[in-house]
Coordinates of C-alpha atoms and ligand atoms in Angstrom, one line a residue:
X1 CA 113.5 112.6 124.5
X2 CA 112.6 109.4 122.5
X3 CA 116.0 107.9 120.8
X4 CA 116.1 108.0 117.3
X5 CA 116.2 105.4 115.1
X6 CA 116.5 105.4 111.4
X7 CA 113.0 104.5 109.6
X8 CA 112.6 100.7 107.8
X9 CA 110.3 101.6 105.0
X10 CA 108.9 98.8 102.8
X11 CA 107.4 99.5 99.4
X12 CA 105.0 96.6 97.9
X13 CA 102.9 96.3 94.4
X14 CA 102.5 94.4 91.7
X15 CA 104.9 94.6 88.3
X16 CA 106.1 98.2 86.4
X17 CA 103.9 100.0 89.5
X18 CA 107.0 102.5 89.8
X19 CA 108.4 100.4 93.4
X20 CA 111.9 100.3 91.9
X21 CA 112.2 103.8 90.6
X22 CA 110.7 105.2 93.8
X23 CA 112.4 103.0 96.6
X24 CA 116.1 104.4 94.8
X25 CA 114.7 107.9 94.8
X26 CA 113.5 107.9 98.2
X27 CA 116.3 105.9 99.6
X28 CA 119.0 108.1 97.6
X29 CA 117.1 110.9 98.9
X30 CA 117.0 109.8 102.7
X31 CA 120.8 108.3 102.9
X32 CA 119.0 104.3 103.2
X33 CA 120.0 101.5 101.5
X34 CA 118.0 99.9 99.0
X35 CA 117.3 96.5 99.1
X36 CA 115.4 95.3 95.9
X37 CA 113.8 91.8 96.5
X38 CA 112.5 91.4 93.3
X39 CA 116.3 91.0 92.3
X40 CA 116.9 88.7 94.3
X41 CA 114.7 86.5 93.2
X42 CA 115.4 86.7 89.5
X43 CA 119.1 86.3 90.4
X44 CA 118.3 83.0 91.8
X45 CA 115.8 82.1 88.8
X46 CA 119.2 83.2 86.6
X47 CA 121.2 81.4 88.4
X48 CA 119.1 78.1 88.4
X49 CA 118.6 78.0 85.3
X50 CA 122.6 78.4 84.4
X51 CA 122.7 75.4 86.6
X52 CA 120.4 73.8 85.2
X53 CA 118.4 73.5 88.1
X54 CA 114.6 73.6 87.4
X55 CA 112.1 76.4 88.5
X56 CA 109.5 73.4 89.4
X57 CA 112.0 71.9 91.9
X58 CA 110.8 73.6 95.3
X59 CA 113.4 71.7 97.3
X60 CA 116.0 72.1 94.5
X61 CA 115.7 76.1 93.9
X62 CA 115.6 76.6 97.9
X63 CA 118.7 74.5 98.4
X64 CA 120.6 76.7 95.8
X65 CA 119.7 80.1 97.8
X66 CA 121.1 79.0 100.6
X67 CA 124.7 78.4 99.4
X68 CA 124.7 81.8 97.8
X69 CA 125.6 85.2 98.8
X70 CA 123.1 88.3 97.7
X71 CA 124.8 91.5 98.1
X72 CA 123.9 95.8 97.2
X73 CA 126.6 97.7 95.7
X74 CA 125.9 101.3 95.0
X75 CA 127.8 102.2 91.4
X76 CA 126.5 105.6 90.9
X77 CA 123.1 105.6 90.4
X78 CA 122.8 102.6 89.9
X79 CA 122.2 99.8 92.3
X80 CA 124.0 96.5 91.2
X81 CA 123.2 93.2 92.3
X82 CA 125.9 91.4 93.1
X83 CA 126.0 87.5 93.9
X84 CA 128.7 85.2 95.0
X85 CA 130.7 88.5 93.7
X86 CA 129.5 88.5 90.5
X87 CA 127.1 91.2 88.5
X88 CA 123.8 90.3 87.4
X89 CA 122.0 93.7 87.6
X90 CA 121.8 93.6 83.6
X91 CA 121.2 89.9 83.3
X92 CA 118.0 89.5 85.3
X93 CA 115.7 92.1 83.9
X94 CA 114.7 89.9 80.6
X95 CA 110.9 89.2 80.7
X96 CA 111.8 85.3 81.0
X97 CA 113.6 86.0 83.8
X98 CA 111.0 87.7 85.8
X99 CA 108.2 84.8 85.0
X100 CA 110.9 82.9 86.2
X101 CA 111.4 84.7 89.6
X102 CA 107.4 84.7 89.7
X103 CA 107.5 80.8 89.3
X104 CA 110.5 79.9 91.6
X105 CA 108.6 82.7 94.2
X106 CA 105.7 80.7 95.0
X107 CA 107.6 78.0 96.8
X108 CA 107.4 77.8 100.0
X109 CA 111.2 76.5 100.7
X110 CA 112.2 79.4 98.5
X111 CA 110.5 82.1 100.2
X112 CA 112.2 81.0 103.6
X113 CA 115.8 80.6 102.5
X114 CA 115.4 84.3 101.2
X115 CA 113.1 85.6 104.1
X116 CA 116.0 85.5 106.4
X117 CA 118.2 87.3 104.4
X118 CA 115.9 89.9 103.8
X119 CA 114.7 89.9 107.3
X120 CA 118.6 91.0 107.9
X121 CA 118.8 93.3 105.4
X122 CA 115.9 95.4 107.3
X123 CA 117.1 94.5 110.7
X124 CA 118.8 97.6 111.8
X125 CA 116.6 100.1 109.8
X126 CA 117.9 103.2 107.5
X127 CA 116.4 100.7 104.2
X128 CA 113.8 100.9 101.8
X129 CA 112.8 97.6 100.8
X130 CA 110.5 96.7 98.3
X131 CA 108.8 93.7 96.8
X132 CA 105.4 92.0 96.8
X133 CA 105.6 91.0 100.7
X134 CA 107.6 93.5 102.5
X135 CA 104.8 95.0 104.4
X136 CA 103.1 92.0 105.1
X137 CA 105.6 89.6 105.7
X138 CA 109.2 90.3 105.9
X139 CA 109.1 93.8 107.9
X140 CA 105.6 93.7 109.1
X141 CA 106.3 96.1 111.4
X142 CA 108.0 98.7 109.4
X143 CA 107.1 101.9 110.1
X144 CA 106.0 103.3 106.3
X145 CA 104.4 101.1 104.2
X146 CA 103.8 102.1 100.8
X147 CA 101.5 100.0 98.1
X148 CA 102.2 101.6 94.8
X149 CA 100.1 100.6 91.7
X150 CA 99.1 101.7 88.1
X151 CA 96.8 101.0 85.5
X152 CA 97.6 98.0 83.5
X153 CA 98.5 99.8 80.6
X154 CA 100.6 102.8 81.8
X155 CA 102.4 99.4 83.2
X156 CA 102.6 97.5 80.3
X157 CA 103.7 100.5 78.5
X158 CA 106.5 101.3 81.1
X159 CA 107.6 97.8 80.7
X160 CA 107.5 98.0 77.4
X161 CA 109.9 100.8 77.1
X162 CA 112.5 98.8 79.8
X163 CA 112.5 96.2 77.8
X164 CA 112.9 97.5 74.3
X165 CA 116.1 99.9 75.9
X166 CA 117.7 96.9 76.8
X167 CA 117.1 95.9 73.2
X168 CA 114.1 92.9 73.9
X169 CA 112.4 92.5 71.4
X170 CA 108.5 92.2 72.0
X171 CA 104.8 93.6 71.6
X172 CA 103.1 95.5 73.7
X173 CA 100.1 93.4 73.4
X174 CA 102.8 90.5 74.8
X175 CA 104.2 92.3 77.5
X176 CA 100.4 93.4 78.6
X177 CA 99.7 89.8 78.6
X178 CA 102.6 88.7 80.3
X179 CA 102.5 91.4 83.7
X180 CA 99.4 90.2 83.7
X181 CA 99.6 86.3 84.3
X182 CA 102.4 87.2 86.2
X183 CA 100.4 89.8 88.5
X184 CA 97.8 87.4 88.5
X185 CA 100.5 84.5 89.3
X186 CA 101.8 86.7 92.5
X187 CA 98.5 87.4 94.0
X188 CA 97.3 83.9 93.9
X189 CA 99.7 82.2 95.3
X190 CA 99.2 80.0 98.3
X191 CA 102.4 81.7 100.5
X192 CA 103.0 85.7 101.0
X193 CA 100.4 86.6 98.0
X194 CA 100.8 89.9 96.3
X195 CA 98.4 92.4 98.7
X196 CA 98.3 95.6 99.9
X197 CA 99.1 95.6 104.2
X198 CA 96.5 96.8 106.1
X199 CA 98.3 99.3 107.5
X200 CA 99.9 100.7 103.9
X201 CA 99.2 104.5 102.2
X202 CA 98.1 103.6 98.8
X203 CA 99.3 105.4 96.0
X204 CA 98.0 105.1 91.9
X205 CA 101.2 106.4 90.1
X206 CA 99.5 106.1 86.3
X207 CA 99.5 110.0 86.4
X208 CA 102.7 110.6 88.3
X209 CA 106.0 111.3 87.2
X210 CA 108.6 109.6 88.6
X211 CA 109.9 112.9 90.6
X212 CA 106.3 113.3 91.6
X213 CA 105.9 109.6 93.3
X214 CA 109.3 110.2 95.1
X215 CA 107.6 112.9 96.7
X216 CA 104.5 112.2 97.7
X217 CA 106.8 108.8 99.9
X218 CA 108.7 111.4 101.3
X219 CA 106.1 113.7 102.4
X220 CA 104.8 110.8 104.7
X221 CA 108.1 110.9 106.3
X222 CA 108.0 113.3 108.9
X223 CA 104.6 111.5 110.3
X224 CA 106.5 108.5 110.1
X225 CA 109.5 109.5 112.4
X226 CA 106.4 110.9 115.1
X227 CA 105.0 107.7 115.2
X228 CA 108.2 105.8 115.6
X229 CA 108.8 108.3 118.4
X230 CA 105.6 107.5 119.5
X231 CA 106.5 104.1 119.7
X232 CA 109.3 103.7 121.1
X233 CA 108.6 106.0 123.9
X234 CA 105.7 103.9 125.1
X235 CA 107.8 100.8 124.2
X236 CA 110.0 101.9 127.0
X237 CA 107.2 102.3 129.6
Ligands
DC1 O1 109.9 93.1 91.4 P1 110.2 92.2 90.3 O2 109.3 92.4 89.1 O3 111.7 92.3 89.9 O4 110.0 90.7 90.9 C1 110.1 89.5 90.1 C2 109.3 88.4 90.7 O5 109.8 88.0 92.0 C3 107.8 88.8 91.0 O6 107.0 88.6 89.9 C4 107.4 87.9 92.2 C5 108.8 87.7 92.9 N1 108.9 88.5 94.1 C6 108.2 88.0 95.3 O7 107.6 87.0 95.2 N2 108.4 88.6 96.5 C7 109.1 89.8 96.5 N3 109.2 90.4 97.7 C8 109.7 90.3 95.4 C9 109.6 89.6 94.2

């Protein structure tokens, strides 16, 4: 019988498309870690900034992610991202902070000091990862791939909702405007643009509740674990 290996799911789309909510569920669900990438690069925009280290500096920003240490630390339900041992889960989800991530993101020297780490992260399997280039670039040959996406304005509104919990104050004719240069930002860019793998089930979550997206990953997963018996079967040939 083909050995079994635990799945490497990755989970891509563009801003407030549900990747976060699902990823947990279906990780939580499974027993996987979660590895949020998004996180990890508006920890580093955070970070910069406190060190006064500009977003524009390619060289600069990339040098700074490689002296730190990203780490995942399950605290109930909640996933905390801890760096260099310190908690900026609550810190990083300001809307500044993710234009920010978006900025320092499109650097090439960036994206490969945190590509490695990820890349690590995903090595052994049993993780959901998700992001804007997890299917396409940093577990390319993951073995469910999920693009997730919404309309615009269920986003915005979900955003909108995030943001004004955590007590941000702004309109949602501003946080409309800002998903969407930042969406637009993401898929333009010259280095692991925002797209959906070839190879990926996509999914429109505008009418799904939360519960119901969870699902609908995890129904894929039995296929999933056939393929990757599948594989590794002929692998072995
Ligand atoms: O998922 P998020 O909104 O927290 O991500 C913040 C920004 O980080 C996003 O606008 C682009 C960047 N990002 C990326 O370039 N690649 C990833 N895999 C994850 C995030």
């Amino acid at each position: 019988m083909a050995e079994h290996r635990h799945l490497t799911i990755a989970i891509d789309g563009p801003a407030s498309a549900g990747k976060g909510t699902v990823a947990r569920g279906v990780a939580r669900r499974l027993g996987y870690q979660y590895v949020d990438t998004g996180a990890m690069y508006r920890s580093l925009a955070y970070i910069a900034r406190e060190q006064g280290v500009s977003w524009a500096s390619p060289q600069e920003v990339a040098q700074l992610a490689g002296t730190l240490d990203f780490a995942f630390v399950w605290d109930g339900e909640l996933l905390r991202i801890e760096v260099d041992g310190r908690d900026y889960t609550r810190l990083i989800r300001s809307d500044s902070i993710g234009m920010g991530a978006s900025q320092i993101s499109a650097h090439p020297p960036v994206r490969t000091a945190l590509l490695t780490l990820q890349r690590d992260l995903g090595a052994r399997g049993g993780v959901v990862m998700d992001g804007r280039d997890i299917g396409t670039v940093v577990l390319p040959t993951a073995d469910l791939k999920v693009y997730l996406d919404a309309d615009l304005d269920i986003r915005a509104q979900r955003r909108h909702e995030e943001l004004m919990r955590r007590g941000d104050v702004l309109s949602l004719s501003d946080v409309r405007k800002s998903l969407d240069a930042r969406d637009r930002q993401d898929r333009e860019r010259a280095i692991a643009p925002l797209r959906c793998a070839e190879d990926a089930i996509r999914m429109d979550t505008s009418n799904m509740t939360e519960r119901q997206a969870v699902e609908a990953v995890l129904q894929r997963i039995p296929e999933a674990r056939r393929q990757q018996a599948i594989d590794s079967g002929s692998s072995k040939q």
